[in-house]
PDB file of C-alpha atoms in Angstrom:
ATOM      1  CA  GLN A   1       0.089  -0.027  -0.108  1.00 80.00           C
ATOM      2  CA  VAL A   2       1.000   3.554  -0.697  1.00 94.00           C
ATOM      3  CA  GLN A   3       0.312   6.418   1.448  1.00 97.00           C
ATOM      4  CA  LEU A   4      -0.875   9.605  -0.328  1.00 98.00           C
ATOM      5  CA  VAL A   5      -1.269  13.271   1.028  1.00 98.00           C
ATOM      6  CA  GLU A   6      -3.135  15.810  -1.135  1.00 98.00           C
ATOM      7  CA  SER A   7      -2.609  19.632  -0.624  1.00 98.00           C
ATOM      8  CA  GLY A   8      -3.303  22.819  -2.501  1.00 98.00           C
ATOM      9  CA  GLY A   9      -6.914  23.236  -2.493  1.00 97.00           C
ATOM     10  CA  GLY A  10      -9.205  26.009  -1.512  1.00 97.00           C
ATOM     11  CA  LEU A  11     -11.660  28.724  -2.541  1.00 98.00           C
ATOM     12  CA  VAL A  12     -11.046  30.381  -5.730  1.00 98.00           C
ATOM     13  CA  GLN A  13     -13.029  32.772  -8.078  1.00 98.00           C
ATOM     14  CA  ALA A  14     -14.246  31.419 -11.362  1.00 98.00           C
ATOM     15  CA  GLY A  15     -11.574  31.734 -13.961  1.00 98.00           C
ATOM     16  CA  GLY A  16      -8.807  31.522 -11.239  1.00 98.00           C
ATOM     17  CA  SER A  17      -6.159  28.899 -10.837  1.00 98.00           C
ATOM     18  CA  LEU A  18      -5.091  26.261  -8.143  1.00 98.00           C
ATOM     19  CA  ARG A  19      -2.358  23.584  -8.086  1.00 98.00           C
ATOM     20  CA  LEU A  20      -2.968  20.529  -6.395  1.00 98.00           C
ATOM     21  CA  SER A  21       0.060  18.345  -5.099  1.00 98.00           C
ATOM     22  CA  CYS A  22       0.149  14.731  -3.984  1.00 98.00           C
ATOM     23  CA  ALA A  23       2.798  13.482  -2.067  1.00 98.00           C
ATOM     24  CA  ALA A  24       3.325   9.674  -2.012  1.00 97.00           C
ATOM     25  CA  SER A  25       5.339   7.389   0.287  1.00 93.00           C
ATOM     26  CA  GLY A  26       5.432   3.616   1.060  1.00 86.00           C
ATOM     27  CA  ARG A  27       6.307   2.511  -2.359  1.00 82.00           C
ATOM     28  CA  ALA A  28       8.779   3.370  -5.121  1.00 91.00           C
ATOM     29  CA  PHE A  29       6.910   6.315  -6.573  1.00 94.00           C
ATOM     30  CA  SER A  30       8.427   5.597 -10.127  1.00 94.00           C
ATOM     31  CA  THR A  31       6.469   2.262 -10.217  1.00 94.00           C
ATOM     32  CA  LEU A  32       3.072   3.978  -9.749  1.00 96.00           C
ATOM     33  CA  VAL A  33       0.451   4.982 -12.161  1.00 97.00           C
ATOM     34  CA  MET A  34      -1.220   8.012 -10.843  1.00 98.00           C
ATOM     35  CA  GLY A  35      -4.511   9.513 -11.332  1.00 98.00           C
ATOM     36  CA  TRP A  36      -6.620  12.426 -10.169  1.00 98.00           C
ATOM     37  CA  PHE A  37     -10.464  12.033  -9.445  1.00 98.00           C
ATOM     38  CA  ARG A  38     -12.947  14.311  -7.898  1.00 98.00           C
ATOM     39  CA  GLN A  39     -16.247  13.992  -6.185  1.00 98.00           C
ATOM     40  CA  ALA A  40     -19.091  16.390  -5.416  1.00 95.00           C
ATOM     41  CA  PRO A  41     -21.575  15.789  -2.950  1.00 91.00           C
ATOM     42  CA  GLY A  42     -24.242  13.296  -4.138  1.00 94.00           C
ATOM     43  CA  GLU A  43     -22.283  12.548  -7.167  1.00 95.00           C
ATOM     44  CA  GLU A  44     -20.328   9.589  -8.388  1.00 95.00           C
ATOM     45  CA  ARG A  45     -16.503   9.677  -8.124  1.00 96.00           C
ATOM     46  CA  GLU A  46     -15.399  11.212 -11.501  1.00 97.00           C
ATOM     47  CA  PHE A  47     -12.056  10.799 -13.371  1.00 98.00           C
ATOM     48  CA  VAL A  48     -10.119  13.725 -13.878  1.00 98.00           C
ATOM     49  CA  ALA A  49      -6.548  13.100 -15.205  1.00 98.00           C
ATOM     50  CA  ALA A  50      -3.938  10.219 -15.158  1.00 98.00           C
ATOM     51  CA  ILE A  51      -0.423   9.891 -16.071  1.00 98.00           C
ATOM     52  CA  ASN A  52       1.958   6.954 -16.523  1.00 97.00           C
ATOM     53  CA  LYS A  53       4.914   6.094 -14.794  1.00 96.00           C
ATOM     54  CA  SER A  54       7.415   8.114 -16.440  1.00 95.00           C
ATOM     55  CA  GLY A  55       5.178  11.109 -16.920  1.00 96.00           C
ATOM     56  CA  SER A  56       5.559  10.819 -20.665  1.00 96.00           C
ATOM     57  CA  THR A  57       1.795  10.003 -21.255  1.00 97.00           C
ATOM     58  CA  THR A  58      -1.207  12.062 -19.907  1.00 98.00           C
ATOM     59  CA  TYR A  59      -4.920  11.419 -20.192  1.00 98.00           C
ATOM     60  CA  TYR A  60      -7.970  13.960 -19.321  1.00 98.00           C
ATOM     61  CA  ALA A  61     -11.557  13.799 -18.827  1.00 98.00           C
ATOM     62  CA  ASP A  62     -13.150  15.912 -21.604  1.00 98.00           C
ATOM     63  CA  SER A  63     -14.658  18.122 -19.113  1.00 97.00           C
ATOM     64  CA  VAL A  64     -11.134  19.387 -18.172  1.00 98.00           C
ATOM     65  CA  LYS A  65      -9.025  18.935 -21.249  1.00 98.00           C
ATOM     66  CA  GLY A  66      -7.466  22.204 -22.199  1.00 98.00           C
ATOM     67  CA  ARG A  67      -7.707  23.525 -18.475  1.00 98.00           C
ATOM     68  CA  PHE A  68      -6.016  21.289 -16.354  1.00 98.00           C
ATOM     69  CA  THR A  69      -2.433  19.777 -16.572  1.00 98.00           C
ATOM     70  CA  VAL A  70      -1.235  16.735 -14.733  1.00 98.00           C
ATOM     71  CA  SER A  71       2.595  16.108 -14.114  1.00 98.00           C
ATOM     72  CA  ARG A  72       4.895  14.414 -11.911  1.00 98.00           C
ATOM     73  CA  ASP A  73       8.198  14.729 -10.144  1.00 97.00           C
ATOM     74  CA  ASN A  74       9.587  11.233  -9.496  1.00 96.00           C
ATOM     75  CA  ALA A  75      12.481  12.570  -7.674  1.00 96.00           C
ATOM     76  CA  LYS A  76      10.016  14.325  -5.303  1.00 97.00           C
ATOM     77  CA  ASN A  77       7.530  11.415  -5.083  1.00 97.00           C
ATOM     78  CA  THR A  78       4.687  13.971  -6.011  1.00 98.00           C
ATOM     79  CA  VAL A  79       2.221  14.346  -8.632  1.00 98.00           C
ATOM     80  CA  TYR A  80       0.484  17.704  -9.674  1.00 98.00           C
ATOM     81  CA  LEU A  81      -2.674  18.901 -11.010  1.00 98.00           C
ATOM     82  CA  GLN A  82      -2.622  22.505 -12.428  1.00 98.00           C
ATOM     83  CA  MET A  83      -6.079  23.848 -12.908  1.00 98.00           C
ATOM     84  CA  ASN A  84      -6.660  26.799 -14.810  1.00 98.00           C
ATOM     85  CA  SER A  85      -9.874  28.721 -15.907  1.00 98.00           C
ATOM     86  CA  LEU A  86     -11.840  27.114 -13.176  1.00 98.00           C
ATOM     87  CA  LYS A  87     -15.516  27.119 -13.254  1.00 98.00           C
ATOM     88  CA  PRO A  88     -18.024  26.488 -10.403  1.00 97.00           C
ATOM     89  CA  GLU A  89     -18.829  23.127 -11.895  1.00 96.00           C
ATOM     90  CA  ASP A  90     -15.350  22.098 -10.801  1.00 98.00           C
ATOM     91  CA  THR A  91     -16.099  22.205  -7.241  1.00 98.00           C
ATOM     92  CA  ALA A  92     -15.671  18.926  -5.559  1.00 98.00           C
ATOM     93  CA  VAL A  93     -13.074  17.112  -3.299  1.00 98.00           C
ATOM     94  CA  TYR A  94     -10.162  16.123  -5.421  1.00 98.00           C
ATOM     95  CA  LEU A  95      -8.467  12.787  -4.698  1.00 98.00           C
ATOM     96  CA  CYS A  96      -5.222  11.399  -5.777  1.00 98.00           C
ATOM     97  CA  ALA A  97      -4.950   7.775  -6.364  1.00 98.00           C
ATOM     98  CA  ALA A  98      -2.092   5.156  -7.186  1.00 97.00           C
ATOM     99  CA  THR A  99      -1.576   1.633  -8.539  1.00 96.00           C
ATOM    100  CA  ASN A 100       0.899  -0.480  -9.990  1.00 92.00           C
ATOM    101  CA  GLY A 101       0.910  -1.401 -13.684  1.00 83.00           C
ATOM    102  CA  TYR A 102       1.628   0.168 -17.138  1.00 86.00           C
ATOM    103  CA  GLY A 103      -0.018   2.950 -19.265  1.00 92.00           C
ATOM    104  CA  ILE A 104      -2.933   5.038 -18.191  1.00 95.00           C
ATOM    105  CA  ARG A 105      -5.859   4.134 -15.662  1.00 95.00           C
ATOM    106  CA  THR A 106      -9.123   5.884 -15.834  1.00 96.00           C
ATOM    107  CA  LEU A 107     -11.447   3.740 -13.740  1.00 95.00           C
ATOM    108  CA  HIS A 108     -11.587   4.210 -10.044  1.00 94.00           C
ATOM    109  CA  ARG A 109     -11.762   0.447  -9.560  1.00 95.00           C
ATOM    110  CA  GLU A 110      -8.197   0.203 -10.992  1.00 95.00           C
ATOM    111  CA  TYR A 111      -6.561   2.061  -8.274  1.00 96.00           C
ATOM    112  CA  ASP A 112      -5.737   0.592  -4.990  1.00 94.00           C
ATOM    113  CA  SER A 113      -4.463   3.535  -2.928  1.00 96.00           C
ATOM    114  CA  TRP A 114      -6.301   6.552  -2.383  1.00 97.00           C
ATOM    115  CA  GLY A 115      -5.563  10.019  -0.472  1.00 98.00           C
ATOM    116  CA  GLN A 116      -8.049  11.679   1.864  1.00 97.00           C
ATOM    117  CA  GLY A 117      -8.693  14.490  -0.742  1.00 97.00           C
ATOM    118  CA  THR A 118      -8.541  18.238  -0.844  1.00 98.00           C
ATOM    119  CA  GLN A 119     -11.699  20.445  -1.179  1.00 98.00           C
ATOM    120  CA  VAL A 120     -11.694  22.942  -4.374  1.00 98.00           C
ATOM    121  CA  THR A 121     -14.636  25.338  -4.193  1.00 98.00           C
ATOM    122  CA  VAL A 122     -14.875  27.824  -7.185  1.00 98.00           C
ATOM    123  CA  SER A 123     -17.187  30.504  -6.612  1.00 97.00           C
ATOM    124  CA  SER A 124     -19.151  32.373  -9.489  1.00 94.00           C
TER     125      SER A 124
END
């Protein structure tokens, strides 16, 4: 199991930006496929973005494509989610997830480790 701790959430006005971080420990970070998901109250957990082990491949949900960027620093055991042009509908708890394997994972059931989440609230 890997331990994941998210940070960087907060309250921002529509059109603003935030950068989320997720620090990992307990397993070699460079062996992990990483993902970001979000969950709003009463809603299903939704895929946001994912990145492969080396950082060479990324994948995004259509709803965030062109606005969000996922990246990782394997030397710092950290994955990031840069969120620009935020909209009120981006309001949710954002969760970091990790799993072993190759390529990209977009389904929450494919991940075996999860952080506690960080709240992002976008005001209109």
